[in-house]
Coordinates of N, CA and C in Angstrom, one line a residue:
M1 N -23.6 12.9 -90.7 CA -22.8 14.0 -90.3 C -22.9 14.3 -88.8
K2 N -24.1 14.2 -88.3 CA -24.2 14.4 -86.9 C -23.4 13.4 -86.0
K3 N -23.5 12.2 -86.4 CA -22.7 11.1 -85.7 C -21.2 11.4 -85.8
F4 N -20.8 11.9 -87.0 CA -19.3 12.3 -87.2 C -18.9 13.4 -86.3
L5 N -19.7 14.4 -86.1 CA -19.4 15.5 -85.2 C -19.3 15.1 -83.7
L6 N -20.3 14.2 -83.3 CA -20.2 13.8 -81.9 C -19.0 12.9 -81.7
G7 N -18.6 12.1 -82.7 CA -17.4 11.3 -82.5 C -16.2 12.1 -82.4
S8 N -16.1 13.2 -83.2 CA -15.0 14.0 -83.2 C -14.8 14.7 -81.9
V9 N -15.9 15.2 -81.3 CA -15.9 15.9 -80.0 C -15.4 14.9 -78.9
G10 N -15.9 13.7 -78.9 CA -15.5 12.7 -78.0 C -14.0 12.3 -78.1
L11 N -13.5 12.2 -79.3 CA -12.1 11.9 -79.5 C -11.2 13.0 -79.0
A12 N -11.7 14.2 -79.2 CA -10.9 15.4 -78.8 C -10.8 15.4 -77.3
A13 N -11.9 15.1 -76.6 CA -12.0 15.1 -75.1 C -11.0 14.0 -74.6
M14 N -11.0 12.9 -75.3 CA -10.2 11.8 -74.8 C -8.7 12.2 -74.9
L15 N -8.3 12.9 -76.0 CA -7.0 13.3 -76.2 C -6.5 14.4 -75.3
A16 N -7.5 15.3 -74.9 CA -7.1 16.4 -74.1 C -7.1 16.1 -72.6
G17 N -7.8 15.0 -72.2 CA -7.9 14.6 -70.8 C -6.5 14.4 -70.2
P18 N -5.6 13.5 -70.7 CA -4.3 13.3 -70.1 C -3.5 14.5 -70.0
A19 N -3.6 15.4 -71.0 CA -2.8 16.6 -71.0 C -3.2 17.5 -69.9
M20 N -4.6 17.7 -69.7 CA -5.1 18.5 -68.6 C -4.7 18.0 -67.3
A21 N -4.8 16.6 -67.2 CA -4.4 16.0 -65.9 C -3.0 16.2 -65.5
A22 N -2.1 16.2 -66.6 CA -0.7 16.4 -66.3 C -0.4 17.8 -65.8
D23 N -1.3 18.8 -66.2 CA -1.1 20.2 -65.8 C -1.6 20.5 -64.4
M24 N -2.5 19.6 -63.9 CA -3.0 19.8 -62.6 C -2.0 19.7 -61.5
R25 N -2.0 20.6 -60.4 CA -1.0 20.6 -59.3 C -1.5 19.6 -58.2
L26 N -0.7 18.6 -58.0 CA -1.1 17.6 -56.9 C -0.7 18.2 -55.5
P27 N -1.5 17.8 -54.5 CA -1.2 18.2 -53.1 C 0.1 17.6 -52.7
P28 N 0.8 18.4 -51.8 CA 2.1 17.8 -51.3 C 1.9 16.6 -50.4
P29 N 2.9 15.7 -50.4 CA 2.8 14.5 -49.5 C 2.8 15.0 -48.1
P30 N 2.1 14.2 -47.2 CA 2.1 14.5 -45.8 C 3.6 14.5 -45.2
P31 N 3.9 15.3 -44.2 CA 5.3 15.3 -43.7 C 5.5 13.9 -43.0
P32 N 6.7 13.5 -42.9 CA 7.0 12.2 -42.2 C 6.8 12.3 -40.7
V33 N 6.4 11.2 -40.1 CA 6.2 11.2 -38.7 C 7.5 11.5 -37.9
A34 N 7.5 12.4 -37.0 CA 8.7 12.8 -36.2 C 8.6 12.0 -34.9
Y35 N 9.4 11.0 -34.8 CA 9.5 10.2 -33.6 C 10.5 10.9 -32.6
Y36 N 10.2 10.7 -31.3 CA 11.0 11.4 -30.3 C 12.4 10.8 -30.2
D37 N 13.4 11.6 -30.1 CA 14.8 11.2 -30.0 C 15.2 11.3 -28.5
W38 N 15.6 10.1 -28.0 CA 16.0 10.0 -26.6 C 17.5 10.4 -26.3
T39 N 18.2 10.7 -27.4 CA 19.6 11.1 -27.2 C 19.8 12.4 -26.4
G40 N 20.7 12.4 -25.5 CA 21.0 13.6 -24.8 C 21.5 13.3 -23.4
V41 N 21.8 14.4 -22.7 CA 22.2 14.3 -21.2 C 21.1 14.7 -20.4
Y42 N 21.0 14.3 -19.1 CA 19.9 14.6 -18.3 C 20.3 14.6 -16.8
V43 N 19.4 15.3 -16.1 CA 19.5 15.4 -14.6 C 18.1 15.3 -14.1
G44 N 18.0 14.9 -12.8 CA 16.6 14.8 -12.2 C 16.7 14.3 -10.8
F45 N 15.5 14.1 -10.3 CA 15.4 13.5 -8.9 C 14.3 12.5 -8.9
G46 N 14.3 11.7 -7.8 CA 13.2 10.7 -7.6 C 12.8 10.7 -6.2
V47 N 11.6 10.2 -6.0 CA 11.1 10.1 -4.6 C 10.2 8.8 -4.5
G48 N 10.4 8.1 -3.4 CA 9.6 6.8 -3.3 C 9.8 6.2 -1.9
G49 N 9.9 4.8 -1.9 CA 10.0 4.1 -0.7 C 11.1 3.0 -0.8
V50 N 11.7 2.7 0.3 CA 12.7 1.7 0.4 C 12.4 0.7 1.5
W51 N 12.7 -0.6 1.3 CA 12.6 -1.6 2.3 C 13.9 -2.2 2.4
E52 N 14.6 -2.0 3.6 CA 16.0 -2.3 3.7 C 16.2 -3.4 4.8
Q53 N 17.3 -4.1 4.7 CA 17.7 -5.0 5.8 C 19.2 -4.9 6.0
V54 N 19.6 -4.8 7.2 CA 21.0 -4.8 7.6 C 21.3 -6.0 8.5
N55 N 22.4 -6.7 8.1 CA 22.9 -7.9 8.9 C 24.2 -7.5 9.6
R56 N 24.2 -7.9 10.9 CA 25.4 -7.6 11.7 C 25.9 -8.9 12.2
T57 N 27.2 -9.1 12.1 CA 27.9 -10.4 12.4 C 29.0 -10.1 13.4
Y58 N 29.1 -10.9 14.5 CA 30.2 -10.8 15.5 C 31.1 -12.0 15.3
P59 N 32.2 -11.9 14.7 CA 33.1 -13.0 14.4 C 33.7 -13.6 15.6
N60 N 33.8 -12.9 16.7 CA 34.4 -13.4 17.9 C 33.5 -14.0 19.0
I61 N 32.2 -14.1 18.6 CA 31.2 -14.7 19.5 C 30.8 -16.1 18.9
V62 N 30.7 -17.1 19.7 CA 30.2 -18.4 19.2 C 28.8 -18.3 18.7
A63 N 28.4 -19.2 17.8 CA 27.1 -19.1 17.2 C 26.0 -19.3 18.2
P64 N 24.8 -18.6 18.0 CA 24.6 -17.7 16.9 C 25.3 -16.3 17.1
A65 N 26.0 -15.9 16.1 CA 26.8 -14.7 16.2 C 26.4 -13.6 15.2
S66 N 25.1 -13.6 14.8 CA 24.7 -12.6 13.9 C 23.2 -12.4 14.1
F67 N 22.7 -11.2 13.7 CA 21.3 -10.9 13.7 C 21.0 -9.8 12.6
S68 N 19.8 -9.6 12.3 CA 19.4 -8.7 11.3 C 18.3 -7.7 11.8
S69 N 18.3 -6.5 11.2 CA 17.2 -5.6 11.5 C 16.7 -5.1 10.1
N70 N 15.4 -4.9 10.1 CA 14.8 -4.4 8.8 C 13.7 -3.4 9.1
D71 N 13.4 -2.6 8.1 CA 12.4 -1.6 8.3 C 12.1 -1.0 6.9
S72 N 11.3 0.0 6.8 CA 11.0 0.7 5.6 C 11.2 2.2 5.8
D73 N 11.4 3.0 4.7 CA 11.6 4.4 4.9 C 11.3 5.1 3.5
G74 N 11.0 6.4 3.6 CA 11.0 7.1 2.3 C 12.4 7.4 1.8
I75 N 12.5 7.6 0.5 CA 13.8 7.8 -0.1 C 13.8 8.8 -1.2
L76 N 14.8 9.6 -1.3 CA 15.0 10.7 -2.2 C 16.3 10.5 -2.9
D77 N 16.3 10.7 -4.3 CA 17.6 10.6 -5.0 C 17.7 11.8 -6.0
V78 N 19.0 12.0 -6.3 CA 19.3 12.9 -7.5 C 20.1 12.0 -8.4
H79 N 19.8 12.2 -9.7 CA 20.4 11.3 -10.7 C 20.9 12.1 -11.9
A80 N 21.8 11.6 -12.7 CA 22.3 12.3 -13.9 C 22.9 11.2 -14.8
G81 N 22.8 11.5 -16.1 CA 23.3 10.5 -17.0 C 23.3 11.0 -18.5
A82 N 23.8 10.2 -19.3 CA 23.8 10.5 -20.8 C 23.4 9.2 -21.5
Q83 N 22.8 9.4 -22.7 CA 22.3 8.3 -23.5 C 22.3 8.6 -25.0
W84 N 22.3 7.5 -25.8 CA 22.3 7.6 -27.2 C 21.3 6.6 -27.8
Q85 N 20.6 7.0 -28.9 CA 19.6 6.2 -29.5 C 20.0 5.7 -30.9
W86 N 19.9 4.4 -31.1 CA 20.1 3.8 -32.4 C 18.8 3.1 -32.8
G87 N 18.0 3.6 -33.7 CA 16.8 3.0 -34.0 C 15.8 3.1 -32.8
A88 N 15.3 1.9 -32.4 CA 14.5 1.9 -31.2 C 15.3 1.7 -29.9
W89 N 16.6 1.3 -30.0 CA 17.4 1.0 -28.9 C 18.1 2.3 -28.3
V90 N 18.1 2.3 -27.0 CA 18.7 3.5 -26.3 C 19.7 2.9 -25.3
L91 N 21.0 3.3 -25.4 CA 22.0 2.9 -24.5 C 22.6 4.1 -23.8
G92 N 22.7 4.0 -22.5 CA 23.2 5.1 -21.7 C 23.9 4.7 -20.4
V93 N 24.3 5.6 -19.6 CA 25.0 5.4 -18.3 C 24.4 6.4 -17.3
E94 N 24.2 6.0 -16.1 CA 23.5 6.9 -15.1 C 24.2 6.7 -13.7
A95 N 24.3 7.8 -13.0 CA 24.8 7.7 -11.6 C 23.7 8.4 -10.7
A96 N 23.6 7.9 -9.5 CA 22.5 8.4 -8.6 C 23.0 8.3 -7.2
L97 N 22.6 9.3 -6.4 CA 22.9 9.3 -5.0 C 21.6 9.4 -4.2
S98 N 21.3 8.4 -3.3 CA 20.0 8.3 -2.6 C 20.2 8.4 -1.1
G99 N 19.2 8.9 -0.5 CA 19.2 9.0 1.0 C 17.8 8.8 1.6
G100 N 17.7 8.1 2.7 CA 16.4 7.9 3.3 C 16.0 9.1 4.1
F101 N 14.7 9.2 4.3 CA 14.1 10.3 5.1 C 14.6 10.2 6.6
R102 N 14.7 8.9 7.0 CA 15.2 8.7 8.4 C 16.5 7.9 8.4
E103 N 17.3 8.1 7.4 CA 18.6 7.4 7.2 C 18.4 5.9 7.1
M104 N 17.3 5.5 6.6 CA 17.0 4.0 6.4 C 17.3 3.3 7.7
R105 N 16.8 3.8 8.8 CA 17.0 3.3 10.1 C 16.2 2.1 10.4
S106 N 16.9 1.1 11.1 CA 16.2 -0.1 11.6 C 16.8 -0.5 12.9
N107 N 16.1 -1.1 13.8 CA 16.7 -1.5 15.1 C 16.1 -2.8 15.5
V108 N 16.8 -3.5 16.4 CA 16.4 -4.8 16.9 C 17.0 -5.1 18.3
G109 N 16.3 -5.8 19.1 CA 16.8 -6.2 20.4 C 18.0 -7.1 20.3
L110 N 19.0 -7.0 21.1 CA 20.1 -7.9 21.1 C 19.7 -9.3 21.5
P111 N 20.0 -10.3 20.7 CA 19.5 -11.7 20.9 C 20.2 -12.4 22.1
N112 N 19.5 -13.2 22.8 CA 20.1 -14.1 23.8 C 19.8 -15.5 23.5
P113 N 20.8 -16.3 23.2 CA 22.2 -16.0 23.0 C 22.4 -15.2 21.7
P114 N 23.6 -14.6 21.5 CA 24.8 -14.8 22.2 C 25.1 -13.9 23.4
F115 N 24.3 -12.8 23.6 CA 24.7 -11.8 24.6 C 24.3 -12.3 26.0
N116 N 23.3 -13.1 26.2 CA 23.0 -13.8 27.4 C 23.0 -12.8 28.6
G117 N 22.4 -11.7 28.5 CA 22.3 -10.8 29.6 C 23.5 -10.0 29.9
A118 N 24.5 -10.1 29.0 CA 25.8 -9.3 29.2 C 25.6 -7.8 28.9
A119 N 24.6 -7.5 28.1 CA 24.3 -6.1 27.7 C 23.4 -5.5 28.7
P120 N 23.5 -4.2 28.8 CA 22.6 -3.5 29.7 C 21.1 -3.7 29.4
A121 N 20.2 -3.5 30.3 CA 18.8 -3.7 30.1 C 18.3 -2.7 29.0
N122 N 17.3 -3.1 28.2 CA 16.7 -2.3 27.2 C 17.6 -1.8 26.1
L123 N 18.8 -2.4 26.0 CA 19.7 -2.1 24.9 C 19.3 -2.7 23.6
T124 N 19.3 -1.9 22.5 CA 18.9 -2.4 21.2 C 20.1 -2.0 20.2
A125 N 20.1 -2.8 19.2 CA 21.1 -2.5 18.1 C 20.4 -1.6 17.1
V126 N 21.0 -0.6 16.6 CA 20.5 0.3 15.6 C 21.4 0.3 14.4
N127 N 20.8 0.2 13.2 CA 21.5 0.2 12.0 C 21.0 1.3 11.1
K128 N 21.9 1.9 10.4 CA 21.4 3.0 9.5 C 22.2 2.9 8.1
I129 N 21.5 3.1 7.0 CA 22.1 3.2 5.7 C 22.0 4.7 5.4
T130 N 23.1 5.5 5.7 CA 23.0 6.9 5.6 C 23.0 7.4 4.1
N131 N 23.6 6.7 3.2 CA 23.5 7.1 1.8 C 23.8 5.9 0.9
L132 N 23.3 5.9 -0.3 CA 23.5 4.8 -1.3 C 23.9 5.5 -2.6
F133 N 25.0 5.1 -3.2 CA 25.5 5.6 -4.5 C 25.5 4.4 -5.5
T134 N 24.9 4.7 -6.7 CA 24.9 3.7 -7.7 C 25.4 4.3 -9.0
V135 N 26.0 3.5 -9.8 CA 26.4 3.9 -11.2 C 26.5 2.7 -12.1
G136 N 26.0 2.8 -13.3 CA 26.0 1.7 -14.2 C 25.3 2.0 -15.5
P137 N 25.3 1.1 -16.5 CA 24.7 1.3 -17.8 C 23.1 1.1 -17.7
R138 N 22.5 1.7 -18.7 CA 21.0 1.5 -18.9 C 20.8 1.1 -20.4
L139 N 19.9 0.2 -20.6 CA 19.6 -0.3 -21.9 C 18.0 -0.1 -22.0
G140 N 17.6 0.7 -23.0 CA 16.2 0.9 -23.2 C 15.7 0.6 -24.6
Y141 N 14.4 0.5 -24.7 CA 13.7 0.3 -26.0 C 12.5 1.3 -26.0
A142 N 12.5 2.1 -27.1 CA 11.6 3.2 -27.2 C 10.5 3.0 -28.2
W143 N 9.3 3.4 -27.9 CA 8.2 3.6 -28.8 C 7.8 5.1 -28.8
D144 N 8.5 5.8 -29.7 CA 8.3 7.3 -29.7 C 8.5 7.9 -28.3
R145 N 7.5 8.4 -27.6 CA 7.7 9.1 -26.4 C 7.9 8.2 -25.2
L146 N 7.6 6.9 -25.4 CA 7.6 5.9 -24.3 C 8.9 5.1 -24.4
M147 N 9.6 4.9 -23.3 CA 10.7 4.0 -23.2 C 10.7 3.1 -22.0
I148 N 11.0 1.8 -22.2 CA 11.2 0.9 -21.0 C 12.7 0.6 -21.0
F149 N 13.2 0.4 -19.7 CA 14.7 0.2 -19.6 C 15.0 -0.8 -18.5
G150 N 16.2 -1.3 -18.6 CA 16.8 -2.1 -17.6 C 18.1 -1.5 -17.2
T151 N 18.5 -1.7 -16.0 CA 19.8 -1.1 -15.5 C 20.4 -2.0 -14.4
G152 N 21.7 -1.8 -14.2 CA 22.4 -2.5 -13.2 C 23.9 -2.1 -13.1
G153 N 24.6 -2.3 -12.0 CA 26.0 -2.0 -12.0 C 26.5 -2.0 -10.5
W154 N 27.3 -1.0 -10.2 CA 28.0 -1.0 -8.9 C 27.2 -0.1 -7.9
A155 N 27.1 -0.6 -6.7 CA 26.4 0.1 -5.6 C 27.4 0.2 -4.4
S156 N 27.3 1.3 -3.7 CA 28.1 1.6 -2.6 C 27.3 2.2 -1.5
A157 N 27.3 1.7 -0.3 CA 26.4 2.2 0.8 C 27.2 2.5 2.0
N158 N 26.9 3.6 2.7 CA 27.5 3.9 4.0 C 26.6 3.4 5.1
I159 N 27.1 2.5 5.9 CA 26.3 1.8 7.0 C 26.9 2.1 8.3
K160 N 26.0 2.5 9.3 CA 26.4 2.8 10.6 C 25.7 1.7 11.5
G161 N 26.5 1.2 12.5 CA 26.0 0.3 13.5 C 26.2 0.9 14.9
Q162 N 25.1 1.0 15.6 CA 25.1 1.7 16.9 C 24.3 0.9 17.9
Y163 N 24.2 1.4 19.1 CA 23.4 0.8 20.2 C 22.7 2.0 20.9
E164 N 21.5 1.7 21.4 CA 20.7 2.7 22.1 C 19.8 2.1 23.1
N165 N 19.3 2.9 24.0 CA 18.3 2.5 25.0 C 17.0 2.5 24.3
A166 N 16.3 1.4 24.4 CA 15.0 1.3 23.7 C 13.9 2.2 24.3
N167 N 14.1 2.6 25.5 CA 13.1 3.4 26.2 C 13.3 4.9 26.0
T168 N 14.6 5.3 26.0 CA 14.9 6.7 25.9 C 15.5 7.1 24.5
A169 N 15.8 6.2 23.6 CA 16.4 6.4 22.3 C 17.7 7.1 22.4
V170 N 18.4 7.0 23.6 CA 19.7 7.6 23.8 C 20.8 6.6 23.4
E171 N 21.7 7.1 22.6 CA 22.8 6.2 22.2 C 23.6 5.7 23.4
F172 N 23.9 4.4 23.4 CA 24.5 3.8 24.6 C 26.0 4.2 24.8
S173 N 26.8 4.0 23.8 CA 28.2 4.3 23.9 C 28.8 4.5 22.5
P174 N 29.2 5.7 22.2 CA 29.8 5.9 20.9 C 31.1 5.1 20.7
A175 N 31.7 4.7 21.8 CA 32.9 3.9 21.6 C 32.7 2.6 21.0
F176 N 31.5 2.1 21.1 CA 31.2 0.8 20.5 C 30.4 0.9 19.2
S177 N 30.3 2.0 18.6 CA 29.6 2.2 17.3 C 30.6 2.0 16.2
G178 N 30.1 1.5 15.1 CA 30.9 1.3 13.9 C 30.3 1.8 12.6
Q179 N 31.2 2.1 11.7 CA 30.8 2.6 10.4 C 31.6 2.0 9.3
S180 N 31.0 1.7 8.2 CA 31.7 1.1 7.1 C 31.2 1.5 5.7
R181 N 32.0 1.5 4.7 CA 31.6 1.8 3.3 C 31.6 0.4 2.6
N182 N 30.4 0.0 2.3 CA 30.2 -1.3 1.7 C 29.9 -1.3 0.2
N183 N 30.6 -2.1 -0.6 CA 30.4 -2.1 -2.0 C 29.7 -3.4 -2.5
G184 N 29.0 -3.3 -3.6 CA 28.2 -4.4 -4.1 C 27.6 -4.1 -5.4
W185 N 26.4 -4.5 -5.6 CA 25.8 -4.4 -6.9 C 24.3 -3.9 -6.8
Y186 N 23.7 -3.5 -7.9 CA 22.3 -3.2 -8.0 C 21.8 -3.6 -9.3
A187 N 20.5 -3.8 -9.4 CA 19.8 -4.1 -10.7 C 18.4 -3.7 -10.6
G188 N 17.8 -3.4 -11.7 CA 16.4 -2.9 -11.7 C 15.9 -2.6 -13.1
G189 N 14.8 -1.9 -13.2 CA 14.2 -1.5 -14.5 C 13.1 -0.5 -14.2
G190 N 12.5 0.0 -15.3 CA 11.4 0.9 -15.2 C 11.0 1.4 -16.6
F191 N 10.2 2.5 -16.5 CA 9.8 3.1 -17.8 C 9.8 4.7 -17.7
E192 N 9.9 5.3 -18.8 CA 9.9 6.8 -18.8 C 9.0 7.3 -20.0
Y193 N 8.4 8.4 -19.8 CA 7.5 9.0 -20.8 C 7.8 10.5 -20.9
M194 N 8.1 11.0 -22.2 CA 8.3 12.4 -22.4 C 7.0 13.1 -22.4
V195 N 6.8 14.0 -21.4 CA 5.5 14.7 -21.3 C 5.5 16.1 -21.8
H196 N 6.7 16.7 -22.0 CA 6.7 18.1 -22.5 C 8.0 18.3 -23.3
K197 N 7.9 18.7 -24.6 CA 9.1 19.0 -25.4 C 9.2 20.5 -25.5
G198 N 10.3 21.0 -24.9 CA 10.6 22.5 -24.8 C 11.5 22.9 -25.9
P199 N 11.8 24.2 -26.0 CA 12.7 24.7 -27.0 C 14.1 24.3 -26.8
L200 N 14.5 24.0 -25.6 CA 15.9 23.6 -25.3 C 16.0 22.2 -24.6
V201 N 15.1 22.0 -23.6 CA 15.1 20.7 -22.9 C 13.7 20.2 -22.8
D202 N 13.7 18.9 -22.5 CA 12.4 18.1 -22.4 C 12.2 17.7 -21.0
V203 N 10.9 17.5 -20.6 CA 10.5 17.0 -19.3 C 10.0 15.6 -19.4
I204 N 10.6 14.7 -18.6 CA 10.3 13.3 -18.7 C 9.9 12.8 -17.3
L205 N 8.8 12.0 -17.3 CA 8.3 11.4 -16.0 C 8.5 9.9 -16.2
G206 N 8.7 9.2 -15.0 CA 8.9 7.8 -15.1 C 8.8 7.1 -13.7
A207 N 9.0 5.8 -13.7 CA 9.0 5.1 -12.5 C 10.0 4.0 -12.6
E208 N 10.6 3.6 -11.4 CA 11.7 2.6 -11.4 C 11.6 1.7 -10.2
Y209 N 12.0 0.5 -10.4 CA 12.3 -0.5 -9.3 C 13.8 -0.8 -9.3
Q210 N 14.3 -0.9 -8.1 CA 15.8 -1.2 -8.0 C 16.0 -2.1 -6.7
H211 N 16.9 -3.1 -6.9 CA 17.3 -3.9 -5.8 C 18.8 -3.7 -5.6
F212 N 19.3 -3.5 -4.4 CA 20.7 -3.3 -4.1 C 21.2 -4.4 -3.1
D213 N 22.4 -4.7 -3.1 CA 23.0 -5.7 -2.2 C 24.5 -5.4 -2.1
V214 N 24.9 -5.0 -0.9 CA 26.3 -4.7 -0.6 C 26.9 -5.7 0.4
R215 N 28.1 -6.2 0.1 CA 28.7 -7.3 0.8 C 29.2 -6.8 2.2
S216 N 29.5 -7.9 3.0 CA 30.0 -7.6 4.4 C 31.3 -6.9 4.5
T217 N 31.4 -6.0 5.4 CA 32.6 -5.2 5.6 C 32.8 -5.0 7.1
R218 N 34.0 -5.0 7.6 CA 34.3 -4.7 9.0 C 33.9 -3.3 9.4
A219 N 33.0 -3.2 10.4 CA 32.5 -1.8 10.8 C 33.2 -1.3 12.0
F220 N 33.5 -2.3 13.0 CA 34.1 -1.8 14.2 C 35.0 -2.9 14.8
T221 N 36.1 -2.6 15.3 CA 37.1 -3.5 16.0 C 37.5 -2.9 17.3
D222 N 37.3 -3.6 18.4 CA 37.8 -3.2 19.7 C 39.2 -3.6 19.8
N223 N 40.2 -2.8 19.5 CA 41.6 -3.1 19.5 C 42.2 -3.2 20.9
T224 N 41.4 -2.7 21.9 CA 42.0 -2.7 23.2 C 41.9 -4.1 23.8
V225 N 41.1 -5.0 23.3 CA 40.9 -6.4 23.8 C 41.1 -7.3 22.6
I226 N 42.1 -8.1 22.6 CA 42.3 -9.1 21.6 C 41.1 -10.1 21.5
G227 N 40.5 -10.2 20.4 CA 39.4 -11.1 20.2 C 38.2 -10.6 20.9
S228 N 38.0 -9.3 21.1 CA 36.9 -8.7 21.8 C 35.6 -9.1 21.1
P229 N 34.5 -9.4 21.8 CA 33.2 -9.7 21.2 C 32.6 -8.5 20.7
N230 N 33.1 -7.3 21.0 CA 32.5 -6.1 20.4 C 32.8 -5.9 18.9
T231 N 33.8 -6.6 18.4 CA 34.1 -6.5 17.0 C 32.9 -7.0 16.1
F232 N 32.5 -6.2 15.1 CA 31.4 -6.7 14.3 C 31.6 -6.3 12.8
D233 N 31.0 -7.0 11.9 CA 30.9 -6.8 10.5 C 29.4 -6.5 10.1
Q234 N 29.2 -5.9 9.0 CA 27.8 -5.6 8.6 C 27.7 -5.6 7.0
D235 N 26.5 -6.0 6.6 CA 26.2 -5.9 5.2 C 24.7 -5.5 5.1
A236 N 24.3 -5.2 3.9 CA 22.9 -4.7 3.7 C 22.4 -5.0 2.3
K237 N 21.0 -5.0 2.2 CA 20.3 -5.1 0.9 C 19.0 -4.4 1.1
G238 N 18.4 -4.2 -0.1 CA 17.1 -3.5 0.0 C 16.4 -3.4 -1.4
D239 N 15.2 -3.0 -1.4 CA 14.4 -2.8 -2.6 C 13.8 -1.4 -2.6
I240 N 13.9 -0.8 -3.7 CA 13.5 0.6 -3.9 C 12.4 0.7 -5.0
V241 N 11.3 1.4 -4.7 CA 10.4 1.8 -5.8 C 10.2 3.3 -5.7
R242 N 10.3 4.0 -6.9 CA 10.3 5.4 -6.8 C 9.8 6.0 -8.2
A243 N 9.2 7.2 -8.1 CA 8.8 8.0 -9.3 C 10.0 8.9 -9.6
R244 N 10.1 9.3 -10.9 CA 11.3 10.1 -11.4 C 10.8 11.3 -12.2
L245 N 11.5 12.4 -12.0 CA 11.3 13.6 -12.8 C 12.6 13.9 -13.4
T246 N 12.7 14.0 -14.7 CA 14.0 14.2 -15.4 C 13.9 15.3 -16.4
I247 N 15.0 16.1 -16.5 CA 15.1 17.2 -17.5 C 16.2 16.7 -18.5
K248 N 15.9 16.6 -19.8 CA 16.9 16.1 -20.8 C 17.1 17.1 -21.9
T249 N 18.4 17.2 -22.3 CA 18.7 18.0 -23.5 C 18.3 17.3 -24.8
Q250 N 18.1 18.1 -25.8 CA 17.8 17.5 -27.1 C 19.0 17.2 -27.9
G251 N 19.6 16.1 -27.7 CA 20.9 15.8 -28.3 C 22.1 16.4 -27.6
Y252 N 23.2 16.5 -28.3 CA 24.4 17.1 -27.7 C 24.9 18.4 -28.4
G253 N 24.2 18.8 -29.4 CA 24.6 20.0 -30.2 C 24.8 21.2 -29.3
Y254 N 24.0 21.3 -28.3 CA 24.0 22.5 -27.4 C 25.3 22.7 -26.7
F255 N 26.1 21.6 -26.6 CA 27.4 21.7 -25.8 C 28.6 22.1 -26.7
W256 N 28.4 21.9 -28.0 CA 29.6 22.3 -28.9 C 29.2 23.1 -30.1
R257 N 28.3 24.0 -29.9 CA 27.9 24.9 -30.9 C 29.0 26.0 -31.1

């Protein structure tokens, strides 16, 4: 009889166990991981350094009829763009306007030949890239808050060619100075990291390398003398490394609510 009672109690416990388990409230599943969305429009600025080279060519002087000047400068830019994210890929377009702290200035002594003492003593050639405009697509790959990107497109630079006295830094003659708007290309890449997510906009820090190359354009022509040796063309190229601070919206809903 005792064994029968123990067996009955055990059987009842076995039958009641699944029913009690079914009535127990399970904890809710953890929320899904919220990955950062890089979609949105943005504006910002960058600061860094530029290493530039300007080439000047005199088509009416026998060879050698060209020379180059190069230097380095600090650089500041303002940039704006828009981008969209699909999965881990981010596609966008960006425009930027950059300027050097010293107008990306470089100077060099006039070579002999071809000038052969024809220029006044202590005269040097001065070249400046007063501004650089770039616009083109960006393609990025994101890991949550971190994104790496490559970029490239159209570049346009304003270049000035001048002369000055090396001792006094006084410009020799404005009449022989030239200026041109030169077009070409740029390419580069970098990374960005979202450091602060705000209620309306996010703060993003990053770094970027960029190379630009603008083709030769006529800067000055002395029309008073046919075939004048004062006529010259110029082109430029350079390398930029800079840090970036960007403010980005969270998508596009803000613009058409």
